[in-house]
mmCIF file of C-alpha atoms in Angstrom:
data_model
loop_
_atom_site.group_PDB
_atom_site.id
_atom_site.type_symbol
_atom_site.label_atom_id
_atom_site.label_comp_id
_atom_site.label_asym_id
_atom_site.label_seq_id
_atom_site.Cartn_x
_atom_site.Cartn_y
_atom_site.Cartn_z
ATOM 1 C CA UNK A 1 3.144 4.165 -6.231
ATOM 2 C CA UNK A 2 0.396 5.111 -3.872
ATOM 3 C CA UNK A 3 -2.596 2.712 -3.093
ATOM 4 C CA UNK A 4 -6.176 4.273 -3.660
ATOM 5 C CA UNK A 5 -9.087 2.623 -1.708
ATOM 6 C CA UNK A 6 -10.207 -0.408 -3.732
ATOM 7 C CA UNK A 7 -10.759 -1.034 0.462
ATOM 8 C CA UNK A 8 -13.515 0.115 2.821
ATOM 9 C CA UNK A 9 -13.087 -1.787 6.715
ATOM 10 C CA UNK A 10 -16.622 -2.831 7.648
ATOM 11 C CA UNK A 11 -15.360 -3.029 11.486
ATOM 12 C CA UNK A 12 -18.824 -2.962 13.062
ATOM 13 C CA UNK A 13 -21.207 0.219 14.360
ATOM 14 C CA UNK A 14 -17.763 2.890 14.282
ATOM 15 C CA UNK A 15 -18.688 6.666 13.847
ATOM 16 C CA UNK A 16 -16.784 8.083 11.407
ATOM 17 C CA UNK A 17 -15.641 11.490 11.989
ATOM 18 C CA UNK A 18 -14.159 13.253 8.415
ATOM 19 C CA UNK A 19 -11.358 16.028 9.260
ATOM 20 C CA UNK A 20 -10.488 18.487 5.615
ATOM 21 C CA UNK A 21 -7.207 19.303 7.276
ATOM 22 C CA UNK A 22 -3.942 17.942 7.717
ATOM 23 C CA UNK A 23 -3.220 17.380 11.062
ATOM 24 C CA UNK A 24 -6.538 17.033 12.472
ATOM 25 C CA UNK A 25 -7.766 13.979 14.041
ATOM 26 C CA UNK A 26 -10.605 12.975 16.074
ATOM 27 C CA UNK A 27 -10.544 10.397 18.698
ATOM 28 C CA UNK A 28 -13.235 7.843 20.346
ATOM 29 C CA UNK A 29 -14.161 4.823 22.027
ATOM 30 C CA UNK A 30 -17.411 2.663 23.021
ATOM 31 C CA UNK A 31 -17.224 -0.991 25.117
ATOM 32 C CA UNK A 32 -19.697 -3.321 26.439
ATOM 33 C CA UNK A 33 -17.591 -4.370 29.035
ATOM 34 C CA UNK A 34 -14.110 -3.900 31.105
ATOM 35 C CA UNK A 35 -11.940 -5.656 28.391
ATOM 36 C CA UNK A 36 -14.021 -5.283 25.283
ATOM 37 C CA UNK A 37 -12.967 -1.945 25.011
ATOM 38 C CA UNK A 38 -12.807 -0.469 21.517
ATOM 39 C CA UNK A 39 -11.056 2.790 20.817
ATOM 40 C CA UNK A 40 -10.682 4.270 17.517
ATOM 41 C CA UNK A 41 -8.829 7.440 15.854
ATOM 42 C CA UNK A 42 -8.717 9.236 12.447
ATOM 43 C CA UNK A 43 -6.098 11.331 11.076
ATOM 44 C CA UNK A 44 -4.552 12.906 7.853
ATOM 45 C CA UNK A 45 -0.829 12.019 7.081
ATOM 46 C CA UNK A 46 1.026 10.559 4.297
ATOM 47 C CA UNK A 47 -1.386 12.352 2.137
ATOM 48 C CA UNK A 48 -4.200 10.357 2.920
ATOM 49 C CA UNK A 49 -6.841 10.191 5.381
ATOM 50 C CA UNK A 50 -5.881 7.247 8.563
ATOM 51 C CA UNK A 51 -8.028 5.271 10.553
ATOM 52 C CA UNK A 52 -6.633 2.848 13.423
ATOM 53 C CA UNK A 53 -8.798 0.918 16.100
ATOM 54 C CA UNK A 54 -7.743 -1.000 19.290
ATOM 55 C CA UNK A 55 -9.776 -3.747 21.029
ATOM 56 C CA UNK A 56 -9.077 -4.686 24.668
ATOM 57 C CA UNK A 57 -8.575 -3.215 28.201
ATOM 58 C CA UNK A 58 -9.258 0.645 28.059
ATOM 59 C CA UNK A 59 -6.673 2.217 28.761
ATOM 60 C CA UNK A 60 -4.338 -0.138 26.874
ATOM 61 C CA UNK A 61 -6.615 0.298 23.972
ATOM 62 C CA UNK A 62 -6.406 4.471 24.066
ATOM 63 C CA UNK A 63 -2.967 4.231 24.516
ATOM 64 C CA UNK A 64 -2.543 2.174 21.325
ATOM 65 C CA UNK A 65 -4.230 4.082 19.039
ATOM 66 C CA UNK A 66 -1.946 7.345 19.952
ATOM 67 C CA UNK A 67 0.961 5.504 19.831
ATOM 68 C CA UNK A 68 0.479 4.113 16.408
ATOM 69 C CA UNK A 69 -0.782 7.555 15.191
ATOM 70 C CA UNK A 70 2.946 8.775 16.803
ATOM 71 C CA UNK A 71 4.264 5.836 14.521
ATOM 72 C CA UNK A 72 3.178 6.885 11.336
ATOM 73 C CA UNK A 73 3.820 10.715 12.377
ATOM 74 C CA UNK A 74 7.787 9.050 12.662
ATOM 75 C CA UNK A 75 7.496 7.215 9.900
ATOM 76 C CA UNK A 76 6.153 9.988 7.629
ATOM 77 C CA UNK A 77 9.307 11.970 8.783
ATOM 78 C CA UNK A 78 12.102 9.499 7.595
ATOM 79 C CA UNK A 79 10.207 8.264 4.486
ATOM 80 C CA UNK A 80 8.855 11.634 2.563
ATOM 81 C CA UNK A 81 10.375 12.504 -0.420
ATOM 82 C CA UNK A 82 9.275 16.204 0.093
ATOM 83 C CA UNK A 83 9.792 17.283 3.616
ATOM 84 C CA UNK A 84 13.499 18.547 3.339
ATOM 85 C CA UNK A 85 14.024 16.835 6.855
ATOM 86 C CA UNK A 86 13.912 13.028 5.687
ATOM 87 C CA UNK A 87 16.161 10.814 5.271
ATOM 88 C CA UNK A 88 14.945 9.685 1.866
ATOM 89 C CA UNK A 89 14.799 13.408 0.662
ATOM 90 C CA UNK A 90 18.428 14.241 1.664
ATOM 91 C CA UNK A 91 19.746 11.184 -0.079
ATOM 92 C CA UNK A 92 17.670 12.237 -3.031
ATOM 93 C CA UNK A 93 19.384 14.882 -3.281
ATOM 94 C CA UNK A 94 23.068 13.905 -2.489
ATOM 95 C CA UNK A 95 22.903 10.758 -4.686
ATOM 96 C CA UNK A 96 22.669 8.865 -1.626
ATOM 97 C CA UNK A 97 25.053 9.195 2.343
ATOM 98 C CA UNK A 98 24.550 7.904 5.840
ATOM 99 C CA UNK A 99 20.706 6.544 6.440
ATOM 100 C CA UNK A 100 19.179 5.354 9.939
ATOM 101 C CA UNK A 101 19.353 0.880 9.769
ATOM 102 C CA UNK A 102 15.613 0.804 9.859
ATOM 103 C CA UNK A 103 15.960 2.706 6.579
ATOM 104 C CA UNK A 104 18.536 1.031 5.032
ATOM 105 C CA UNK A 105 16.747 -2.264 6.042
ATOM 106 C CA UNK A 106 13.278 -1.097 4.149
ATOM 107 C CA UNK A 107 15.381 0.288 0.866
ATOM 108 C CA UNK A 108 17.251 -3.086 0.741
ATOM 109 C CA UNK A 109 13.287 -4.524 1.236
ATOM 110 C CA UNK A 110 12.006 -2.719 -1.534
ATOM 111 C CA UNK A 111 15.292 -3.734 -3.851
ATOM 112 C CA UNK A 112 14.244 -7.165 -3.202
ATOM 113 C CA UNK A 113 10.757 -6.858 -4.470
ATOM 114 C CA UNK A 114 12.030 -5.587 -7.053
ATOM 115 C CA UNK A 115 14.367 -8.499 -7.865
ATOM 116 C CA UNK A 116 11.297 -10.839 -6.809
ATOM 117 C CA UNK A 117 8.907 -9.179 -9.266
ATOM 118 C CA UNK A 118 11.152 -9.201 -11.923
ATOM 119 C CA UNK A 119 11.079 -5.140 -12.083
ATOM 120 C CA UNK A 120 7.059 -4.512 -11.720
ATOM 121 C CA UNK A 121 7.767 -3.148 -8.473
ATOM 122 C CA UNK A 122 10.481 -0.432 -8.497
ATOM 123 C CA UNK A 123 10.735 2.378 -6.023
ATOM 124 C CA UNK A 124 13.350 4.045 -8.682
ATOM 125 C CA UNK A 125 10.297 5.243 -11.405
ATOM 126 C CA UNK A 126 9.551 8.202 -8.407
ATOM 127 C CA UNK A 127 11.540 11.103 -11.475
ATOM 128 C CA UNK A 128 8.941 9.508 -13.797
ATOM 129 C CA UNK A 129 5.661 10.264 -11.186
ATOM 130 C CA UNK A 130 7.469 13.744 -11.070
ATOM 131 C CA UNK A 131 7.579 14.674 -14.696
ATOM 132 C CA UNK A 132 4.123 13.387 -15.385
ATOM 133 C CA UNK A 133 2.697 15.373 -12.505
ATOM 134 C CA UNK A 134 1.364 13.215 -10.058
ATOM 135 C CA UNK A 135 3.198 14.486 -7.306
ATOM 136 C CA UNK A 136 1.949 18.010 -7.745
ATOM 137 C CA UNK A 137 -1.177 18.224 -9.628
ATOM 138 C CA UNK A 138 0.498 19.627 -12.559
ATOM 139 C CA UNK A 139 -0.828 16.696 -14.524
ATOM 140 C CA UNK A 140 0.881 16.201 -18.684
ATOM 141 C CA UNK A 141 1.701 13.524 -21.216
ATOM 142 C CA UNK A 142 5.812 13.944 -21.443
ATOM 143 C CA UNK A 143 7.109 13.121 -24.844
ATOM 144 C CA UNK A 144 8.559 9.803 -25.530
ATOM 145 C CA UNK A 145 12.534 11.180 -25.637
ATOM 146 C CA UNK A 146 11.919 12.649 -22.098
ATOM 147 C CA UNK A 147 10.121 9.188 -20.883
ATOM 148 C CA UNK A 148 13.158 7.200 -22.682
ATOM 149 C CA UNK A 149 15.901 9.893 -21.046
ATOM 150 C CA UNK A 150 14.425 9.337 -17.359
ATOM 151 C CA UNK A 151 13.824 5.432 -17.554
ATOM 152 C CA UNK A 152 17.905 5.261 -17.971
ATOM 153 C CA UNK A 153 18.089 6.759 -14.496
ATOM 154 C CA UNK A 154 15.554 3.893 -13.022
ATOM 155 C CA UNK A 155 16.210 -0.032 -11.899
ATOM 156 C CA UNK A 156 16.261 -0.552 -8.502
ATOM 157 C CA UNK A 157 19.872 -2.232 -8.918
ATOM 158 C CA UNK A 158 21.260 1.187 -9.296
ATOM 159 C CA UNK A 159 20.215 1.578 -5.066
ATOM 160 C CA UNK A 160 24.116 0.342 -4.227
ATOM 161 C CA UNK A 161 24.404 -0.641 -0.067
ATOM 162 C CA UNK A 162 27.044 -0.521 1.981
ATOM 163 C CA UNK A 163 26.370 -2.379 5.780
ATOM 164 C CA UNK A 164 29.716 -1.394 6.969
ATOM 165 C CA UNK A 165 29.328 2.635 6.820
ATOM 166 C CA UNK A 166 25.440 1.995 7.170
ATOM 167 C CA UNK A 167 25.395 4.104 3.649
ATOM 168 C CA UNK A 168 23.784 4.010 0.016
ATOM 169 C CA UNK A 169 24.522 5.530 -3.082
ATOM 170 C CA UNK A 170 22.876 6.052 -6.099
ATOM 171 C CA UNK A 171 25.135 4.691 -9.147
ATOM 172 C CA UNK A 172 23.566 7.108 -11.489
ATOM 173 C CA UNK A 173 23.387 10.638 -11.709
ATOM 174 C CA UNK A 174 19.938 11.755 -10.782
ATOM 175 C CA UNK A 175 18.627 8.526 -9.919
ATOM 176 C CA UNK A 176 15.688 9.211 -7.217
ATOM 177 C CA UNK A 177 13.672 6.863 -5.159
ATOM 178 C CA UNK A 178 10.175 6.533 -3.311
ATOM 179 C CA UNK A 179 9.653 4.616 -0.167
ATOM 180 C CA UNK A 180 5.638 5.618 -1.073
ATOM 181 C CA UNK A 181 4.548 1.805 -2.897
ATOM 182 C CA UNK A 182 5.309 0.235 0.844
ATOM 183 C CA UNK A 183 5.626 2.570 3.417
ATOM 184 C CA UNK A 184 1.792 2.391 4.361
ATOM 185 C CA UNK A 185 2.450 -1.602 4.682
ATOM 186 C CA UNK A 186 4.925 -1.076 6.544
ATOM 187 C CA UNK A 187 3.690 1.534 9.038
ATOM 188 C CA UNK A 188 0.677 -0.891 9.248
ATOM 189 C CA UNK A 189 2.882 -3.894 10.406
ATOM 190 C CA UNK A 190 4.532 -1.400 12.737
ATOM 191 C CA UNK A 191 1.171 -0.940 14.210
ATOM 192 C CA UNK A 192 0.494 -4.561 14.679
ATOM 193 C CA UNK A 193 3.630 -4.744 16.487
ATOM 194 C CA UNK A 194 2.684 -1.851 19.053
ATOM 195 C CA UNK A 195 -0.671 -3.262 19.637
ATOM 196 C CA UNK A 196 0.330 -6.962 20.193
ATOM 197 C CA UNK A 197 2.925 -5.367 22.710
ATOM 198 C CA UNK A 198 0.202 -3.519 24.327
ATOM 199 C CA UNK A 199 -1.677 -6.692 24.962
ATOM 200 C CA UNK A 200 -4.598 -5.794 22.890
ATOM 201 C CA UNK A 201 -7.055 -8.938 21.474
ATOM 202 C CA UNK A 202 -7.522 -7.310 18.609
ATOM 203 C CA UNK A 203 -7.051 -4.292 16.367
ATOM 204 C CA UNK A 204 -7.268 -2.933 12.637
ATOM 205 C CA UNK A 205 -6.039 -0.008 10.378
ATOM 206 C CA UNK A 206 -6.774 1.435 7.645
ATOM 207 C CA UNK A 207 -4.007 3.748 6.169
ATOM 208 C CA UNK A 208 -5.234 5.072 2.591
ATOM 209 C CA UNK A 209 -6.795 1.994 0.894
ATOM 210 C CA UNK A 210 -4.012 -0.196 3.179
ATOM 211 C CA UNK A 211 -6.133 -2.205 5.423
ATOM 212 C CA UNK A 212 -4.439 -4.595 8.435
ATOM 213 C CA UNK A 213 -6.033 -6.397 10.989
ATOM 214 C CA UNK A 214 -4.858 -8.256 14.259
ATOM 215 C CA UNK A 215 -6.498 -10.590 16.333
ATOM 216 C CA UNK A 216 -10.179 -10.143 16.549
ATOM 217 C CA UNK A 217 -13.256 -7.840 17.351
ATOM 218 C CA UNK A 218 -14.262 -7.349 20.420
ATOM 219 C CA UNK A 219 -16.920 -9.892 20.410
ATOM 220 C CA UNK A 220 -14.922 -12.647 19.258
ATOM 221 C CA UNK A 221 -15.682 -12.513 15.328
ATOM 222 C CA UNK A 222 -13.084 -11.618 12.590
ATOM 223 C CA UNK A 223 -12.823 -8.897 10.859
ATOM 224 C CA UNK A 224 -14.488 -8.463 7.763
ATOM 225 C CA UNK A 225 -13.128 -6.063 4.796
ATOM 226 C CA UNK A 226 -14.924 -5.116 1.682
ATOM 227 C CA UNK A 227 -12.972 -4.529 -1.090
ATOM 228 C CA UNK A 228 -14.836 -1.569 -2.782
ATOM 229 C CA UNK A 229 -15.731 -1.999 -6.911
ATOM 230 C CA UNK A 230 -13.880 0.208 -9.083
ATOM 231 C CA UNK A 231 -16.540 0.618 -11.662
ATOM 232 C CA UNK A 232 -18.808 2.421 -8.832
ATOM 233 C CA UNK A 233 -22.218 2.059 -7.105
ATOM 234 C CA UNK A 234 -22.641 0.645 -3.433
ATOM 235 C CA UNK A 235 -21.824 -2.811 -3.870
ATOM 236 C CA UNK A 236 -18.680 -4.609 -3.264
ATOM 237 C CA UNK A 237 -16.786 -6.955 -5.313
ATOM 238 C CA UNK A 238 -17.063 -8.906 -2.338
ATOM 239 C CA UNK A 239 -16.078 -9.251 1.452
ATOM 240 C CA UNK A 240 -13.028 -11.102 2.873
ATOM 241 C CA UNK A 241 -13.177 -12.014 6.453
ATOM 242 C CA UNK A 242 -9.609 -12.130 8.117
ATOM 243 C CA UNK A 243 -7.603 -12.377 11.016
ATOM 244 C CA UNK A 244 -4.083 -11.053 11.264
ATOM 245 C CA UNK A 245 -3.692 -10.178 7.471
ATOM 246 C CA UNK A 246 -2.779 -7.547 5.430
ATOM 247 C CA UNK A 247 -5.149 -6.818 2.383
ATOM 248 C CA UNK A 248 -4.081 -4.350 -0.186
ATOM 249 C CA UNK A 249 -5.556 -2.899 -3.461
ATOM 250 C CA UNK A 250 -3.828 -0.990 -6.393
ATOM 251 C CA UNK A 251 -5.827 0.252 -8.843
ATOM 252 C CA UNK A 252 -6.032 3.550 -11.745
ATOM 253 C CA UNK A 253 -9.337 4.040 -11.545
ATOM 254 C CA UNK A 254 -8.528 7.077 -8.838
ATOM 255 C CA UNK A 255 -6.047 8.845 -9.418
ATOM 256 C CA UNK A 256 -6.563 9.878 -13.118
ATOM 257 C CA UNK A 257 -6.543 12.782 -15.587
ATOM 258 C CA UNK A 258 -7.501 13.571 -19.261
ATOM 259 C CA UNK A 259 -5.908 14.359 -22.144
ATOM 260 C CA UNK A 260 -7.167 14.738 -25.556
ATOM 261 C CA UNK A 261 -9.809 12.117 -24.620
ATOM 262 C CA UNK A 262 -7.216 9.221 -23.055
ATOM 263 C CA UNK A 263 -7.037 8.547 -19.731
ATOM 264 C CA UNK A 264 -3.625 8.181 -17.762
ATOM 265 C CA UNK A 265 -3.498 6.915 -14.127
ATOM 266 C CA UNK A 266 -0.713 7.350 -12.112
ATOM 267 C CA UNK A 267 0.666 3.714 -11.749
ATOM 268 C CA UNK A 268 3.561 3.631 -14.192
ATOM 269 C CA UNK A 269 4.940 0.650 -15.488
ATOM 270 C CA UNK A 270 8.791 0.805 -14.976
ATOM 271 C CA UNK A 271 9.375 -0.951 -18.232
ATOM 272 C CA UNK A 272 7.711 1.362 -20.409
ATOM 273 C CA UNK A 273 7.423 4.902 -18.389
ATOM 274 C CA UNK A 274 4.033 4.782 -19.224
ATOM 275 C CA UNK A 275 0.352 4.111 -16.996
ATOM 276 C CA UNK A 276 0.150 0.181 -16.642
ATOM 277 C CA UNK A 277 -2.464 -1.151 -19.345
ATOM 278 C CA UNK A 278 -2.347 -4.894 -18.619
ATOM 279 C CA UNK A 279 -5.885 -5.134 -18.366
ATOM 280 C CA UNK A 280 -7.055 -5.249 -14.856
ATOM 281 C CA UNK A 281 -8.914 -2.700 -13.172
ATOM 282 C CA UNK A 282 -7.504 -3.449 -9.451
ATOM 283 C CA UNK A 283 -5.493 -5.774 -7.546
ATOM 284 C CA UNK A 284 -6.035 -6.705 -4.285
ATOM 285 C CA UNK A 285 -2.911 -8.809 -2.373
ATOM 286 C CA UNK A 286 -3.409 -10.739 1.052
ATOM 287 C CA UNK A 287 -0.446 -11.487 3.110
ATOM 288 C CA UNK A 288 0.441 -12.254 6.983
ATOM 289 C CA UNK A 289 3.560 -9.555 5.940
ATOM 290 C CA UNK A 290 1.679 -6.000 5.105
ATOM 291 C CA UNK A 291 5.214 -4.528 3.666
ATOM 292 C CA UNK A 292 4.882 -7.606 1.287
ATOM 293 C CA UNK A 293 1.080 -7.045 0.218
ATOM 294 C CA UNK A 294 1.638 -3.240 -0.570
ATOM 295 C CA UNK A 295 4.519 -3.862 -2.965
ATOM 296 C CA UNK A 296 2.600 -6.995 -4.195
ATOM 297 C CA UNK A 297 -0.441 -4.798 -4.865
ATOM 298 C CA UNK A 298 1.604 -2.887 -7.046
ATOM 299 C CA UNK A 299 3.044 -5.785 -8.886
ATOM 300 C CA UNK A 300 0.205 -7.642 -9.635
ATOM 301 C CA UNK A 301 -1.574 -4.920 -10.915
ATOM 302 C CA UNK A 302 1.109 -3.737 -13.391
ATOM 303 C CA UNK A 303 1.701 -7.829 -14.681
ATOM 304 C CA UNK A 304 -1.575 -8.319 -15.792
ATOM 305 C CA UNK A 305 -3.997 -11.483 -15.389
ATOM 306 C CA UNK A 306 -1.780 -14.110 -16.803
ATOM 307 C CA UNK A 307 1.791 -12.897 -15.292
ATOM 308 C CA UNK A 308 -0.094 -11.980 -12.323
ATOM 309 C CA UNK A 309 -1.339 -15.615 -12.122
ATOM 310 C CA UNK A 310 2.235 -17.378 -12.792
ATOM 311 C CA UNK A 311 3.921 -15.110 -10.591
ATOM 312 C CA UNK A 312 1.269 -16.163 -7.774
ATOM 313 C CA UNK A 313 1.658 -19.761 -8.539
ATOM 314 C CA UNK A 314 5.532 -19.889 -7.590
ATOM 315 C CA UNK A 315 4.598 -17.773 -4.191
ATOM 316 C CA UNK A 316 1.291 -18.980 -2.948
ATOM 317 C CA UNK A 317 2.464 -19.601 0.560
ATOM 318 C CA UNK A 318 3.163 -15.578 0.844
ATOM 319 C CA UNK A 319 0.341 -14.418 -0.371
ATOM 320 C CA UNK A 320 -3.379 -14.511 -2.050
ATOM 321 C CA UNK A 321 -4.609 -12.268 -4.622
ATOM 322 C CA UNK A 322 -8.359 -10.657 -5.668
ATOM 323 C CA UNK A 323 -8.297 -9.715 -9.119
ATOM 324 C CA UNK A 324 -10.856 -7.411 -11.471
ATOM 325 C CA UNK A 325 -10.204 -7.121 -14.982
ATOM 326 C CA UNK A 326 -11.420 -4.246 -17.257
ATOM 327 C CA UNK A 327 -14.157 -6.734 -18.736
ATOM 328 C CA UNK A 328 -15.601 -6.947 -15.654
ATOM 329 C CA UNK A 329 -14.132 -10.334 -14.369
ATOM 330 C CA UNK A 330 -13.794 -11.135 -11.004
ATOM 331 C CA UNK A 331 -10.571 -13.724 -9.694
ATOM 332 C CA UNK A 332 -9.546 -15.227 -6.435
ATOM 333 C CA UNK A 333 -7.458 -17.488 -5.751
ATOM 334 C CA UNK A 334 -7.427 -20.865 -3.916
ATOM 335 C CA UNK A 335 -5.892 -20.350 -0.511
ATOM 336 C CA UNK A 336 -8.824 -17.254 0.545
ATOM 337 C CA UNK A 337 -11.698 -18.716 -1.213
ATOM 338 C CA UNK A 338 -13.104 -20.049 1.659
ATOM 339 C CA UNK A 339 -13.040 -16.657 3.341
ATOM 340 C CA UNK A 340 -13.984 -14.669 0.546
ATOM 341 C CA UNK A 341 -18.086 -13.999 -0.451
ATOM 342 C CA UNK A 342 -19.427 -11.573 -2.988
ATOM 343 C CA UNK A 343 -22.830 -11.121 -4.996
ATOM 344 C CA UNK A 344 -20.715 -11.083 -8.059
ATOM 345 C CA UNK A 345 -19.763 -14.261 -9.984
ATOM 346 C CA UNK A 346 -16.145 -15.084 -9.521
ATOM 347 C CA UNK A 347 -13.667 -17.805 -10.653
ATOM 348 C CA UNK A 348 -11.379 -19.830 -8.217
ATOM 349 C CA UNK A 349 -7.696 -19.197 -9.290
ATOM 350 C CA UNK A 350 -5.957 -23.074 -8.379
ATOM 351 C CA UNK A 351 -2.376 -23.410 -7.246
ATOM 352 C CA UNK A 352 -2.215 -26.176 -9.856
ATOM 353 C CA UNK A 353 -3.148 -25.118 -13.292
#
């Protein structure tokens, strides 16, 4: 459950420098001043192209940026499901075994959204991503027996935990999971945590569509994120300013292909096996907790507008929401209204109805 960019930072006069292979990066830095430093780096991993930048001191702010590339370089390593080294790979494959705590502590996370969402957000659907090809490319429409076979294998309830042996274990046979629908949240909180350590004033990144930001810019403004319009052309739905928030977008409208003239994205909906067709185009989530926004995004997006609104209404002091439907409607709600501007016309989404 991967989130494609329904998110473009707009963090100020940056040079962007693209890189067309894994593994590159480029690095750089400008400042007005001894502590205004700003250094930024790009980089490809977890199949997407990474941006982080670090406001402050210099050298604290070059140092930051490498260390929270090293993060995600970690992180990448314990969470894949296809490099045969990872933790989530080899229990894949066993049906579960012995997992690192900061592991076991994200699986159990993820479980929890799940029981929060009532099911929209399930790291278990990862067999059904395989067999309709969007891990690989190799892109089909399975038939509905094969759909209906493989959703008896999902629910995130089948992820059984044991604290004692520091252990999980699958209670059905070939039951797989995907870390993939939070793992870029959570390698962006990570980040915040290495660069309030570092003493920075401010920082933001920007890891595949997954945008964080801490503190402020270097001269003293917050940050401002656009959140990018589905339906194409340069303008934005609109532009959130923020300060030490997460802000996340799911949406189909990428990651796509064609088949006898329907189009299937790849965000299943683990009731059904099938893309989500609630009606919205993309879903944006704001949250102080980035693990929490990228598993929200997901959510929201496969609920619909009027789940989507209910389920907002008995959490609105965890998170906010942006919401386009597929007739062109644009929703926020109440508690980033203020913050939030756009060209577009837009309805305020109350906490009471």
């Amino acid at each position: 459950m991967k989130k494609y960019a329904c998110i473009a930072a707009l963090a100020g006069a940056l040079i962007f420098v693209v890189c067309l292979f894994s593994g590159c990066a480029s690095f750089r830095g400008e400042s007005a001043g001894k502590e205004d430093f700003e250094a930024e780096l790009e980089f490809f991993a977890m199949d997407t192209f990474m941006r982080v930048v670090a406001c402050g001191e210099k050298e604290r702010a070059n140092a930051a940026v490498l260390a929270a590339q090293e993060e995600v370089y970690r992180l990448e390593g314990m969470f894949s499901t296809e490099k045969e080294t990872s933790e989530i790979y080899q229990a894949n494959k066993s049906g579960g075994g012995e997992i690192s705590g900061e592991t076991f502590d994200l699986l159990q996370r993820a479980v929890q959204l799940w029981e929060m969402t009532g099911g929209a957000f399930d790291i278990t659907v990862y067999p059904l991503m395989r067999v309709w090809g969007f891990m690989d490319g190799q892109y089909r429409v399975p038939d509905a027996s094969e759909i209906s076979g493989i959703l008896e294998k999902t629910g995130a309830s089948g992820v059984l935990f044991n604290k004692e042996e520091g252990s999980i274990k699958y209670n059905v046979e070939g039951m797989q999971v995907d870390l993939g629908g939070i793992v870029k949240g959570y390698a962006a909180a990570r980040i915040m945590e290495i660069y309030k350590k570092a003493g920075l004033t401010g920082g933001l990144v920007s890891l595949g569509g997954n945008v964080q930001v801490f503190g402020t810019k270097p001269d003293g403004s917050p940050w401002r994120i656009g959140l990018k319009n589905p339906e194409g052309g340069k303008e934005y739905l609109g532009v959130l300013q923020a300060k030490d928030l997460a802000v996340v977008t799911s949406g189909g409208y990428e990651r796509y292909f064609e088949q006898d003239g329907v189009r299937y994205h790849h965000i299943l909906d683990p009731a059904t096996g099938y893309p989500a067709g609630a009606g919205l185009l993309c879903a944006t989530v704001v949250s102080a907790d980035g693990t929490l926004a990228d598993g929200l995004s997901t959510a929201v997006f496969i609920m619909g507008m009027e789940r989507a609104v209910e389920f907002w209404r008995e959490h609105s002091t965890e998170f906010d929401m942006v919401l386009y439907t597929e007739e062109g409607e644009l929703y926020v709600t109440e508690g980033i209204y203020a913050d939030f501007s756009s060209a577009l016309p837009y309805t305020i989404i109350p906490v009471e109805p």
